[in-house]
PDB file of C-alpha atoms in Angstrom:
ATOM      1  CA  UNK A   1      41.847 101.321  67.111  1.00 57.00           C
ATOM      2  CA  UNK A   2      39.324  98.263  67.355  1.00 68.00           C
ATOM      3  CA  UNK A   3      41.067  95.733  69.156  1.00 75.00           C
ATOM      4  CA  UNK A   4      39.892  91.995  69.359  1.00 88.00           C
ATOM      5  CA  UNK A   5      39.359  90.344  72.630  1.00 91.00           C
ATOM      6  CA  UNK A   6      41.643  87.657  73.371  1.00 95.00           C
ATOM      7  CA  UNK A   7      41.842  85.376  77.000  1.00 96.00           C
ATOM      8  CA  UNK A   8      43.671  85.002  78.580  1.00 96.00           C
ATOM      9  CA  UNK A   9      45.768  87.537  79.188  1.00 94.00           C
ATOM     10  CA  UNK A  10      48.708  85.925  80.978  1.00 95.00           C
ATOM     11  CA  UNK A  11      49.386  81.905  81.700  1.00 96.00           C
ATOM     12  CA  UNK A  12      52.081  80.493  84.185  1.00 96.00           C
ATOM     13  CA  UNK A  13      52.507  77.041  83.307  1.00 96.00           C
ATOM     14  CA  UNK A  14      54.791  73.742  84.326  1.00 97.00           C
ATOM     15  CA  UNK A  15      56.440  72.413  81.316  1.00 97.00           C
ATOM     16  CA  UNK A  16      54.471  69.699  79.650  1.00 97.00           C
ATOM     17  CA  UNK A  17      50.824  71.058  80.610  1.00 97.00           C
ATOM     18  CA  UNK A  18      48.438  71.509  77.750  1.00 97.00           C
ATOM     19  CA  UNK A  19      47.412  75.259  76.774  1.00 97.00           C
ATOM     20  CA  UNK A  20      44.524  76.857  75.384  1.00 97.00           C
ATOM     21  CA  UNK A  21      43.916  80.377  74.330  1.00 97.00           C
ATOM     22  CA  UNK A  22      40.426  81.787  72.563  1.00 97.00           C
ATOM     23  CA  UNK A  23      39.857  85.283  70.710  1.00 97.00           C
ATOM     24  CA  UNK A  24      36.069  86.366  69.886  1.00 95.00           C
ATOM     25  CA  UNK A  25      34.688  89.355  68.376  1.00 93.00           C
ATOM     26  CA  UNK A  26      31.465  91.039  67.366  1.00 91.00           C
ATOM     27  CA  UNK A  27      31.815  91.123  63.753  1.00 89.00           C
ATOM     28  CA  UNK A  28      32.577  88.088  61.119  1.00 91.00           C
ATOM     29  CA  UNK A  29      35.889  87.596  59.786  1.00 91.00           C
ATOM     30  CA  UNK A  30      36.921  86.105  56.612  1.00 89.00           C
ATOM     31  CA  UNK A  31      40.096  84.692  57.901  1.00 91.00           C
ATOM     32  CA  UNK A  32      41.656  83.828  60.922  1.00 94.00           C
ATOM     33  CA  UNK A  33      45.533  84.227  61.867  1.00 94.00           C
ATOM     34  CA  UNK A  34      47.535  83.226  65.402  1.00 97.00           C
ATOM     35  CA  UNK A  35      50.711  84.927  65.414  1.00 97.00           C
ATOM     36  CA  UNK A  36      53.383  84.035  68.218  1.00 97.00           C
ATOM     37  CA  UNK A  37      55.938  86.967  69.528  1.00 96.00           C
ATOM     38  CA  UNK A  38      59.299  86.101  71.088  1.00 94.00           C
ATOM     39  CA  UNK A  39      60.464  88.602  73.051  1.00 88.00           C
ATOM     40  CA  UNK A  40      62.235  91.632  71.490  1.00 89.00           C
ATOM     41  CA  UNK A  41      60.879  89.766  68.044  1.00 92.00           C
ATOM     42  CA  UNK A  42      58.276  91.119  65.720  1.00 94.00           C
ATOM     43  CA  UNK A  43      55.253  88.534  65.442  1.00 95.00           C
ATOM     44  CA  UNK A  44      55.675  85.611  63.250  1.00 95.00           C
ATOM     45  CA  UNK A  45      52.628  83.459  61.698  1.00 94.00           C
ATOM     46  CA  UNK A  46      51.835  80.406  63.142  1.00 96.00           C
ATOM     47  CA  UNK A  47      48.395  79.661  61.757  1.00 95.00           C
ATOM     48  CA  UNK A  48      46.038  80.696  59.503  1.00 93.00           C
ATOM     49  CA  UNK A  49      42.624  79.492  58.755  1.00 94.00           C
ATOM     50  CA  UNK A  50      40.691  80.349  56.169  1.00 91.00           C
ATOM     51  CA  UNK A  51      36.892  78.587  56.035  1.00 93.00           C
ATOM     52  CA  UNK A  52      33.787  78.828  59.112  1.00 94.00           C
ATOM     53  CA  UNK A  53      34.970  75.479  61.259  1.00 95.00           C
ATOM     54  CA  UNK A  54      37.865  74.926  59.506  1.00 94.00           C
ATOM     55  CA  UNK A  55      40.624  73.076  62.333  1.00 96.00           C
ATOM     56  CA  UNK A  56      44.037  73.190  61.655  1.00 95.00           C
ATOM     57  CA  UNK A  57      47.342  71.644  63.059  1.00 96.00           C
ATOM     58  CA  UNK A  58      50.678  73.067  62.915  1.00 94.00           C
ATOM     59  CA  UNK A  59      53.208  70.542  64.795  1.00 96.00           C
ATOM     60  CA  UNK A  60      51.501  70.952  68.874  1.00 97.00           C
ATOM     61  CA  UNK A  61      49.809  73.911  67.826  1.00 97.00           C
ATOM     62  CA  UNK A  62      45.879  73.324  67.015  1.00 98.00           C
ATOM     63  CA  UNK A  63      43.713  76.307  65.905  1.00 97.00           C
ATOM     64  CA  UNK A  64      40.197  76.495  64.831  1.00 97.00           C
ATOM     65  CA  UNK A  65      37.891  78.754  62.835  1.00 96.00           C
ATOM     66  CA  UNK A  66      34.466  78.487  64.929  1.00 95.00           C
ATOM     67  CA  UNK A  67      31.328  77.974  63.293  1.00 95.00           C
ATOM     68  CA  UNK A  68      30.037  81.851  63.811  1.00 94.00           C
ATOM     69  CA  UNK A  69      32.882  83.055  62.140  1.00 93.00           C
ATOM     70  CA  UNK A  70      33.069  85.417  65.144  1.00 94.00           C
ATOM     71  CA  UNK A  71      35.481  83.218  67.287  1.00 95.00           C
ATOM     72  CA  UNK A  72      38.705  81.235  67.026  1.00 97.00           C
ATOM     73  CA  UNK A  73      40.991  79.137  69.577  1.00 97.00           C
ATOM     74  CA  UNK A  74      44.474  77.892  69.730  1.00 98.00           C
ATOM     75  CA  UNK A  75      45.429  74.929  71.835  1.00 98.00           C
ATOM     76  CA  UNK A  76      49.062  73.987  72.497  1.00 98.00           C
ATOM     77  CA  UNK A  77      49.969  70.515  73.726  1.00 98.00           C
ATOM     78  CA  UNK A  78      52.786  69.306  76.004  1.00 98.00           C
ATOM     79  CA  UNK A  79      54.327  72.910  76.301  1.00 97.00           C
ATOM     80  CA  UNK A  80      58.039  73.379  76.304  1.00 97.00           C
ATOM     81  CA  UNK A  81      60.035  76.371  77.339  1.00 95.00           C
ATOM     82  CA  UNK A  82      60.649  77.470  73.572  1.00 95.00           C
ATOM     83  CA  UNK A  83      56.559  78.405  74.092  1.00 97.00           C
ATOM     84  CA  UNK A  84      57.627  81.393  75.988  1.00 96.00           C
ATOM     85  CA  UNK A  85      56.157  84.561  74.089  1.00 96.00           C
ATOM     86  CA  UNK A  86      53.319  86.532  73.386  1.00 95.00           C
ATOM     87  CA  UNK A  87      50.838  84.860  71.426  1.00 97.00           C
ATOM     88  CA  UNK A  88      48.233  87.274  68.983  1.00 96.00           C
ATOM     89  CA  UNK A  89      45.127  86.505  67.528  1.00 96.00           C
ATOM     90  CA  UNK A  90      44.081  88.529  64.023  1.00 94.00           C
ATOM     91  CA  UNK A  91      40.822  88.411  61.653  1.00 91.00           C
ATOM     92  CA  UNK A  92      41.188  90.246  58.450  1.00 87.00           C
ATOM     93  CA  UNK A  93      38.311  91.410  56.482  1.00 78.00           C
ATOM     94  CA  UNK A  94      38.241  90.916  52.234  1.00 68.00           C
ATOM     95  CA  UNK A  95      39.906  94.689  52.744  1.00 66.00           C
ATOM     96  CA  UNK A  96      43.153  93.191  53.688  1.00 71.00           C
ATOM     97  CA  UNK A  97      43.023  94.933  56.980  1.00 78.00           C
ATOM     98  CA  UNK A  98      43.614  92.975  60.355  1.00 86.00           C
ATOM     99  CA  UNK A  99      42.621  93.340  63.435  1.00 88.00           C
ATOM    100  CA  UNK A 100      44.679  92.269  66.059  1.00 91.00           C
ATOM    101  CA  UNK A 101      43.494  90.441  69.610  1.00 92.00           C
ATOM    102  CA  UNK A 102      44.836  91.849  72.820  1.00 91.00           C
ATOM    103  CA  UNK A 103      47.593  89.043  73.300  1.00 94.00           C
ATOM    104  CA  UNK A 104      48.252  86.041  75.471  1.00 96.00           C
ATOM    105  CA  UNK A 105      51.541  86.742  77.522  1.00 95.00           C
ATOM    106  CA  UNK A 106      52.980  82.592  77.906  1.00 97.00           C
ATOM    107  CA  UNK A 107      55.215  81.573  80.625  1.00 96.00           C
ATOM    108  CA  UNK A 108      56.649  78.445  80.767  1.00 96.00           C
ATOM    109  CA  UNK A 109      58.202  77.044  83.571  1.00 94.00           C
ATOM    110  CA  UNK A 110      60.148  73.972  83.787  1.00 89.00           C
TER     111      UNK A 110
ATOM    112  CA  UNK B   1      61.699  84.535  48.803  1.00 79.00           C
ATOM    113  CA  UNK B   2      60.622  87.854  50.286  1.00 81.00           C
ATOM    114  CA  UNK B   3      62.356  89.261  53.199  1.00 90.00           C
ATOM    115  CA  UNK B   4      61.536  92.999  55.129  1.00 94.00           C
ATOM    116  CA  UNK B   5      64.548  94.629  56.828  1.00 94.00           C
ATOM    117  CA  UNK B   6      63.991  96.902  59.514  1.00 95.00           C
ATOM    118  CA  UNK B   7      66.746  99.633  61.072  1.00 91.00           C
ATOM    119  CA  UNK B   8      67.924 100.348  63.675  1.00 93.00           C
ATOM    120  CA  UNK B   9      67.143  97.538  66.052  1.00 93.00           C
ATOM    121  CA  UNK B  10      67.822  99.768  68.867  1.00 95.00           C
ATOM    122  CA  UNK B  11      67.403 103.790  69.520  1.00 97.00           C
ATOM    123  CA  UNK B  12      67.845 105.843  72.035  1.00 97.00           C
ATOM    124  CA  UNK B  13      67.049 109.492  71.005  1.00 97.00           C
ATOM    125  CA  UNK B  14      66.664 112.246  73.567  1.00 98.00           C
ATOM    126  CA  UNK B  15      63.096 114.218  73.303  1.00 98.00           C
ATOM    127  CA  UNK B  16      62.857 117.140  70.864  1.00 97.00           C
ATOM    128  CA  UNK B  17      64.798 115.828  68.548  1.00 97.00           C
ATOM    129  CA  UNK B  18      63.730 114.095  65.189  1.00 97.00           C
ATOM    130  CA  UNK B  19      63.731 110.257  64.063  1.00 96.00           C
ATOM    131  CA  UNK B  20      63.444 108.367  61.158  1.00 96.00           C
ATOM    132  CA  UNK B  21      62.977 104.689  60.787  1.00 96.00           C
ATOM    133  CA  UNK B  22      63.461 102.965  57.408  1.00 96.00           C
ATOM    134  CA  UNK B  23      61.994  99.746  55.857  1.00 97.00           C
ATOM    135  CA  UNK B  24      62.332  97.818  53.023  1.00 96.00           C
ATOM    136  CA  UNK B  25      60.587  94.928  51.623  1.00 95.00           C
ATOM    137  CA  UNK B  26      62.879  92.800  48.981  1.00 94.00           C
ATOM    138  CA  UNK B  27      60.851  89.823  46.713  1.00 90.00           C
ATOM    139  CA  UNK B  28      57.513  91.515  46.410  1.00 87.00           C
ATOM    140  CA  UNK B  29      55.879  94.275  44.095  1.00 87.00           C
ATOM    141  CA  UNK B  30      53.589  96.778  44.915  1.00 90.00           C
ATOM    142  CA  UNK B  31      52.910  95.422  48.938  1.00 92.00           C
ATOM    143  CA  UNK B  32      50.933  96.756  51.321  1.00 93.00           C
ATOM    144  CA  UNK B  33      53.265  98.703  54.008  1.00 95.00           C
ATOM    145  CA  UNK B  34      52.055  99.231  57.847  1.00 95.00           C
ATOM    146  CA  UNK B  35      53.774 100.676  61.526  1.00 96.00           C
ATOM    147  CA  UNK B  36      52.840  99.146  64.313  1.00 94.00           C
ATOM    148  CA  UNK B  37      53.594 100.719  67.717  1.00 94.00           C
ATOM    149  CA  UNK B  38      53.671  98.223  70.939  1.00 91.00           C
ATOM    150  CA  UNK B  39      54.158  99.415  74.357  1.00 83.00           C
ATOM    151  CA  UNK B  40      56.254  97.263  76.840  1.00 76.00           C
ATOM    152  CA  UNK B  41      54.924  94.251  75.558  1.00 63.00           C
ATOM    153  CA  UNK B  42      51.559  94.617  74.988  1.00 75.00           C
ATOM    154  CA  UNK B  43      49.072  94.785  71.708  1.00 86.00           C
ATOM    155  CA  UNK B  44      49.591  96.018  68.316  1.00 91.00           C
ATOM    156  CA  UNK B  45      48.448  99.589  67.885  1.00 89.00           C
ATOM    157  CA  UNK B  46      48.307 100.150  63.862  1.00 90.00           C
ATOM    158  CA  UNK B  47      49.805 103.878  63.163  1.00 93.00           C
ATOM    159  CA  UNK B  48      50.052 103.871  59.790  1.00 94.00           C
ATOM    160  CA  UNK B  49      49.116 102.076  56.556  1.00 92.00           C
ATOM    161  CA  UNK B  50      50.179 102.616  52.653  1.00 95.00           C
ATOM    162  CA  UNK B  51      48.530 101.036  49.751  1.00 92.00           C
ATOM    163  CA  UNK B  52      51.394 102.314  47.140  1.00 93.00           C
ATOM    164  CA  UNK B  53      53.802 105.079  46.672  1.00 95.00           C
ATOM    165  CA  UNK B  54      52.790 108.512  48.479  1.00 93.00           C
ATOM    166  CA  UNK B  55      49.639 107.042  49.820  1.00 94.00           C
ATOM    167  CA  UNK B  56      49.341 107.038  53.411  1.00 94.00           C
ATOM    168  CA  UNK B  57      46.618 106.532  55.775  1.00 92.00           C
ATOM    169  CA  UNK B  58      47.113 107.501  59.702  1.00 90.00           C
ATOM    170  CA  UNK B  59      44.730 105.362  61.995  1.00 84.00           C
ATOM    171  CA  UNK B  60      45.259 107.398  64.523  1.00 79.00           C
ATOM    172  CA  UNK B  61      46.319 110.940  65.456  1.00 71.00           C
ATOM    173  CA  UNK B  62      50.257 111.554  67.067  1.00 79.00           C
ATOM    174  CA  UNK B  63      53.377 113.108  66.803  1.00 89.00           C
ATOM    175  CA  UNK B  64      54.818 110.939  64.092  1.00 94.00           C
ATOM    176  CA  UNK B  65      54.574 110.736  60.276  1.00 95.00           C
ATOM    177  CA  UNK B  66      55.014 108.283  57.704  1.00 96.00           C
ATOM    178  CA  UNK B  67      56.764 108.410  53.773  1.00 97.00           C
ATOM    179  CA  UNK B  68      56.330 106.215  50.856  1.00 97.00           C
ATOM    180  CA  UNK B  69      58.950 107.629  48.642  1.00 96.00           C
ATOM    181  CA  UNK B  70      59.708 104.153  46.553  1.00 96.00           C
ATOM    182  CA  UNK B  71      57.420 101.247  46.274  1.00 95.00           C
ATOM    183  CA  UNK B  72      59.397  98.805  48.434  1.00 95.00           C
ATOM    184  CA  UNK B  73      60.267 101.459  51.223  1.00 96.00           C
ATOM    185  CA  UNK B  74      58.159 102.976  53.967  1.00 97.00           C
ATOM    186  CA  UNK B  75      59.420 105.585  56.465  1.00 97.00           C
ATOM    187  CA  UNK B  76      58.578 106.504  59.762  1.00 97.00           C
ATOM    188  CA  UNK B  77      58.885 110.020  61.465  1.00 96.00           C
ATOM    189  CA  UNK B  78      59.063 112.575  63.463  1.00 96.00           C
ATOM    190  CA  UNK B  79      60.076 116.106  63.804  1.00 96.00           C
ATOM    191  CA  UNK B  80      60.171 116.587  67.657  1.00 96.00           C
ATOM    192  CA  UNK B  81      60.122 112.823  69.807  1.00 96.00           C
ATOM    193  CA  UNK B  82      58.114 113.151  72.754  1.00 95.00           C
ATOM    194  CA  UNK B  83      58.694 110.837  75.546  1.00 95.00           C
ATOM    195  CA  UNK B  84      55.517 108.649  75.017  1.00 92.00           C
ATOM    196  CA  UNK B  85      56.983 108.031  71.404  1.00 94.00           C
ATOM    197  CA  UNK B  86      58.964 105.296  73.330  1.00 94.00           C
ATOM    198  CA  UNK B  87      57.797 101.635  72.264  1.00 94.00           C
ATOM    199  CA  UNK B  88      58.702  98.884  69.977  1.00 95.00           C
ATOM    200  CA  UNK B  89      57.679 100.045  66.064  1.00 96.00           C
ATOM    201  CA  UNK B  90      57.233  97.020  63.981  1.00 96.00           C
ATOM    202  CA  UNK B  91      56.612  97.499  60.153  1.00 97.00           C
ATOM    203  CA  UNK B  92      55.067  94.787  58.290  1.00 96.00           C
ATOM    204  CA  UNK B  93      53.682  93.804  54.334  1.00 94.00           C
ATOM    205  CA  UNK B  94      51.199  91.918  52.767  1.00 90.00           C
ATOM    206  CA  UNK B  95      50.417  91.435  49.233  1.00 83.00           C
ATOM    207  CA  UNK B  96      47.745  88.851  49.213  1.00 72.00           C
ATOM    208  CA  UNK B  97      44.272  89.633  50.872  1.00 64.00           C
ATOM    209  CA  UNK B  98      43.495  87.170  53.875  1.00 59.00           C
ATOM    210  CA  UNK B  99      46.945  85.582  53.707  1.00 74.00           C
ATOM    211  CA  UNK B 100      48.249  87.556  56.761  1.00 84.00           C
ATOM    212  CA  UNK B 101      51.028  90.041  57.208  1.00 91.00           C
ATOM    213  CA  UNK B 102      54.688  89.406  57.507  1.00 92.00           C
ATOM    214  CA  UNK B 103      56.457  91.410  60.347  1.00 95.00           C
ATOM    215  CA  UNK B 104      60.019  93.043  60.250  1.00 96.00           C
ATOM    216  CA  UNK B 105      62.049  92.533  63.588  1.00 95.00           C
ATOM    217  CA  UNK B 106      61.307  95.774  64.639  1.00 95.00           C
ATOM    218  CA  UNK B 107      62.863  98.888  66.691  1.00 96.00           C
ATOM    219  CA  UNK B 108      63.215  99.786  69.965  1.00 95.00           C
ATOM    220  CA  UNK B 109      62.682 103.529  70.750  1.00 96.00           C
ATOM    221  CA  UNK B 110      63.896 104.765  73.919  1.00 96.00           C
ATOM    222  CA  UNK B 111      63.177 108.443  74.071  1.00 97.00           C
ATOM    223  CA  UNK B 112      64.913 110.403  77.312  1.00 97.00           C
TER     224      UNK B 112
END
C-alpha cells in the first residue's frame, strides 16, 4: 500500500540533544498526524494538525503543517530516554483514510 | 471515554493451523474498524478496513480474513497460518474524519 516517506529512518542520540524528523509526499493532505510507538505498544497520537502552516506544540514536541500541504516535521527538544520509540507520520484525506510514513526508529542514549 | 481492547497480547500458533483475533471498541457508535500488520518493528501495512457491520474491504491480497459480525467488534482470521503471518496486528477506530485513529495495544503472532 502507498506508504509516505519519512527521514530519517533511525537516530542515535545523547540525552538532551534536540531532534528533528520530516515526512513529505506527492499528494496534498487535509490533515496531518505524528504518532509515537513504544516498543511492543500500538501507536499513540501525539499531534495533529489540521490547517496549510499551521505549527503546533505539544509539551517538547513541535510539529508543523508546511505551506504545500505536501510536507510536515516534528522537532523534539532536550530529548530524554522516555523518547525511545518509533515515531510515525500520517496524512488523511476527507475519506478518513490515512496514510502512514515509513517511521523514525529513536534511540536515546544517556 | 472510548477505549479498544485487543486479545491476546501474545500468540504463538504453529503453521497450518487457524487464528482468530478479536476487537472491541467500547464508547463509540458505528466506528470505523482497521488491521494493521507490522513486521519486526517497522511500518504500518493496512490489511483490512470496515465501514459498518459485514462490510469489509482487503487492501491487500493474503492468507487472512476479516469479520464484522457486531458493530463494535472486528475479527481477524485465518484458516491455515503460514509462517510469514508472523508480525505485530494492531486494530484501530476512528469515528471522526481527519481526527486520526486510535490504536489497540496489539498482538504478537509468532507462527512456528
Amino acid at each position: 500500500g502507498q506508504q509516505l516517506n519519512q527521514s530519517p529512518q533511525s537516530m542515535f542520540i545523547q540525552e538532551g540533544e534536540d531532534v528533528s524528523m520530516n515526512c513529505t509526499s506527492s499528494s496534498i493532505f487535509n490533515t496531518w498526524l505524528w504518532y509515537k510507538q513504544d516498543p511492543g505498544e500500538g501507536p499513540v497520537l501525539l499531534i495533529a494538525l489540521y490547517k496549510a502552516g499551521e505549527l503546533t506544540s505539544n509539551g517538547r514536541l513541535t510539529a508543523q503543517f508546511g505551506i504545500t500541504r505536501k510536507d510536515s516535521f516534528l522537532n523534539i527538544s532536550a530529548s530524554i530516554p522516555s523518547d525511545v520509540g518509533i515515531y510515525f507520520c500520517a496524512g488523511q484525506l476527507s475519506s478518513d483514510k490515512l496514510i502512514f510514513g515509513t517511521g523514525t526508529r529513536l534511540q536515546v542514549f544517556p | 471515554s472510548q477505549t479498544i481492547h485487543q486479545w491476546p497480547a501474545t500468540l504463538v500458533q504453529p503453521v497450518g493451523s487457524p487464528l482468530s483475533l478479536e476487537c472491541t471498541v467500547e464508547g463509540t457508535s458505528n466506528p470505523n474498524l482497521y488491521w494493521y500488520r507490522q513486521a519486526a518493528g517497522r511500518g504500518l501495512q493496512l490489511l483490512f478496513y470496515s465501514v459498518g457491520i459485514g462490510q469489509i474491504s482487503s487492501e491487500v491480497p493474503q492468507n487472512l480474513s476479516a469479520s464484522r459480525p457486531q458493530d463494535r467488534q472486528f475479527i481477524l482470521s485465518s484458516k491455515k497460518l503460514l509462517l510469514s503471518d508472523s508480525g505485530f496486528y494492531l486494530c484501530a477506530w476512528s469515528v471522526l474524519q481527519n481526527y486520526g485513529y486510535t490504536f489497540g495495544s496489539g498482538t504478537r503472532l509468532t507462527v512456528v
